[in-house]
PDB file of C-alpha atoms in Angstrom:
ATOM      1  CA  UNK A   1     -12.704  16.746  15.420  1.00 59.00           C
ATOM      2  CA  UNK A   2     -12.135  14.172  12.724  1.00 73.00           C
ATOM      3  CA  UNK A   3      -8.716  13.098  13.971  1.00 80.00           C
ATOM      4  CA  UNK A   4     -10.275  11.259  16.934  1.00 82.00           C
ATOM      5  CA  UNK A   5     -12.072   8.745  14.734  1.00 79.00           C
ATOM      6  CA  UNK A   6      -9.121   6.565  13.821  1.00 79.00           C
ATOM      7  CA  UNK A   7      -7.512   6.421  17.245  1.00 85.00           C
ATOM      8  CA  UNK A   8      -7.295   3.207  19.226  1.00 94.00           C
ATOM      9  CA  UNK A   9      -7.793   3.130  22.971  1.00 95.00           C
ATOM     10  CA  UNK A  10      -4.083   2.443  23.489  1.00 95.00           C
ATOM     11  CA  UNK A  11      -3.210   5.511  21.412  1.00 96.00           C
ATOM     12  CA  UNK A  12      -5.573   7.681  23.429  1.00 96.00           C
ATOM     13  CA  UNK A  13      -4.223   6.340  26.715  1.00 97.00           C
ATOM     14  CA  UNK A  14      -0.690   7.170  25.566  1.00 97.00           C
ATOM     15  CA  UNK A  15      -1.859  10.621  24.497  1.00 97.00           C
ATOM     16  CA  UNK A  16      -3.449  11.238  27.886  1.00 97.00           C
ATOM     17  CA  UNK A  17      -0.220  10.140  29.597  1.00 97.00           C
ATOM     18  CA  UNK A  18       1.850  12.491  27.428  1.00 97.00           C
ATOM     19  CA  UNK A  19      -0.513  15.358  28.219  1.00 97.00           C
ATOM     20  CA  UNK A  20      -0.440  14.614  31.934  1.00 96.00           C
ATOM     21  CA  UNK A  21      -4.123  13.725  32.029  1.00 95.00           C
ATOM     22  CA  UNK A  22      -5.080  10.882  34.349  1.00 94.00           C
ATOM     23  CA  UNK A  23      -7.410   8.229  32.971  1.00 95.00           C
ATOM     24  CA  UNK A  24      -8.126   4.862  34.495  1.00 92.00           C
ATOM     25  CA  UNK A  25      -7.261   1.628  32.734  1.00 91.00           C
ATOM     26  CA  UNK A  26     -10.967   0.854  32.468  1.00 95.00           C
ATOM     27  CA  UNK A  27     -11.832   4.203  30.847  1.00 96.00           C
ATOM     28  CA  UNK A  28     -13.582   3.905  27.506  1.00 96.00           C
ATOM     29  CA  UNK A  29     -12.416   5.597  24.316  1.00 94.00           C
ATOM     30  CA  UNK A  30     -15.197   8.156  24.673  1.00 94.00           C
ATOM     31  CA  UNK A  31     -14.296   8.870  28.296  1.00 96.00           C
ATOM     32  CA  UNK A  32     -10.643   9.403  27.418  1.00 96.00           C
ATOM     33  CA  UNK A  33     -11.584  11.780  24.594  1.00 95.00           C
ATOM     34  CA  UNK A  34     -13.870  13.754  26.890  1.00 95.00           C
ATOM     35  CA  UNK A  35     -11.206  14.086  29.592  1.00 96.00           C
ATOM     36  CA  UNK A  36      -8.660  15.348  27.057  1.00 97.00           C
ATOM     37  CA  UNK A  37     -11.167  17.745  25.490  1.00 95.00           C
ATOM     38  CA  UNK A  38     -12.007  19.076  28.963  1.00 96.00           C
ATOM     39  CA  UNK A  39      -8.422  20.233  29.511  1.00 96.00           C
ATOM     40  CA  UNK A  40      -8.360  24.008  30.073  1.00 96.00           C
ATOM     41  CA  UNK A  41      -5.745  24.424  27.341  1.00 95.00           C
ATOM     42  CA  UNK A  42      -7.404  22.066  24.835  1.00 96.00           C
ATOM     43  CA  UNK A  43      -8.572  24.750  22.384  1.00 95.00           C
ATOM     44  CA  UNK A  44      -5.140  26.390  22.287  1.00 96.00           C
ATOM     45  CA  UNK A  45      -3.324  23.075  21.965  1.00 96.00           C
ATOM     46  CA  UNK A  46      -5.641  21.189  19.618  1.00 95.00           C
ATOM     47  CA  UNK A  47      -3.162  21.223  16.708  1.00 96.00           C
ATOM     48  CA  UNK A  48      -0.360  20.002  18.984  1.00 97.00           C
ATOM     49  CA  UNK A  49      -2.655  17.296  20.376  1.00 97.00           C
ATOM     50  CA  UNK A  50      -3.604  16.225  16.867  1.00 96.00           C
ATOM     51  CA  UNK A  51       0.060  15.985  15.804  1.00 96.00           C
ATOM     52  CA  UNK A  52       1.028  14.167  18.994  1.00 97.00           C
ATOM     53  CA  UNK A  53      -1.756  11.618  18.512  1.00 96.00           C
ATOM     54  CA  UNK A  54      -0.656  11.059  14.918  1.00 94.00           C
ATOM     55  CA  UNK A  55       2.941  10.555  16.072  1.00 96.00           C
ATOM     56  CA  UNK A  56       1.855   8.071  18.731  1.00 96.00           C
ATOM     57  CA  UNK A  57      -0.221   6.134  16.182  1.00 94.00           C
ATOM     58  CA  UNK A  58       2.650   6.085  13.690  1.00 94.00           C
ATOM     59  CA  UNK A  59       5.053   4.851  16.363  1.00 95.00           C
ATOM     60  CA  UNK A  60       2.648   2.089  17.410  1.00 95.00           C
ATOM     61  CA  UNK A  61       2.127   0.984  13.811  1.00 94.00           C
ATOM     62  CA  UNK A  62       5.876   0.946  13.166  1.00 97.00           C
ATOM     63  CA  UNK A  63       6.464  -1.166  16.283  1.00 96.00           C
ATOM     64  CA  UNK A  64       3.723  -3.583  15.199  1.00 96.00           C
ATOM     65  CA  UNK A  65       5.263  -3.824  11.720  1.00 97.00           C
ATOM     66  CA  UNK A  66       8.703  -4.562  13.180  1.00 97.00           C
ATOM     67  CA  UNK A  67       7.257  -7.279  15.433  1.00 96.00           C
ATOM     68  CA  UNK A  68       5.504  -8.889  12.456  1.00 97.00           C
ATOM     69  CA  UNK A  69       8.728  -8.819  10.449  1.00 96.00           C
ATOM     70  CA  UNK A  70      10.722 -10.299  13.337  1.00 96.00           C
ATOM     71  CA  UNK A  71       8.131 -13.037  13.760  1.00 95.00           C
ATOM     72  CA  UNK A  72       8.191 -13.779  10.046  1.00 95.00           C
ATOM     73  CA  UNK A  73      11.996 -13.980  10.023  1.00 94.00           C
ATOM     74  CA  UNK A  74      11.958 -16.292  13.046  1.00 93.00           C
ATOM     75  CA  UNK A  75       9.382 -18.540  11.352  1.00 93.00           C
ATOM     76  CA  UNK A  76      11.450 -18.656   8.158  1.00 92.00           C
ATOM     77  CA  UNK A  77      14.568 -19.604  10.126  1.00 91.00           C
ATOM     78  CA  UNK A  78      12.626 -22.312  11.931  1.00 89.00           C
ATOM     79  CA  UNK A  79      11.426 -23.722   8.594  1.00 88.00           C
ATOM     80  CA  UNK A  80      14.984 -23.715   7.258  1.00 87.00           C
ATOM     81  CA  UNK A  81      16.117 -25.760  10.266  1.00 85.00           C
ATOM     82  CA  UNK A  82      13.435 -28.382   9.670  1.00 74.00           C
TER      83      UNK A  82
END
């Protein structure tokens, strides 16, 4: 499935958590994918899994963007004080 290619390890770990699949912190990206794909309901739920992964990635990216903006604002305020 093509949707796996752009996923970060953190996204896949979150996906596994949401699906109730246990993966260790040291599991590799490939191992996490294999565990999820081995779920008995994987074939029936693949579209849901794909959408959930996309939602998790979007949420992560939005949080990262907000943190960057907050950092930039803090830096600008610090420069104004100087």
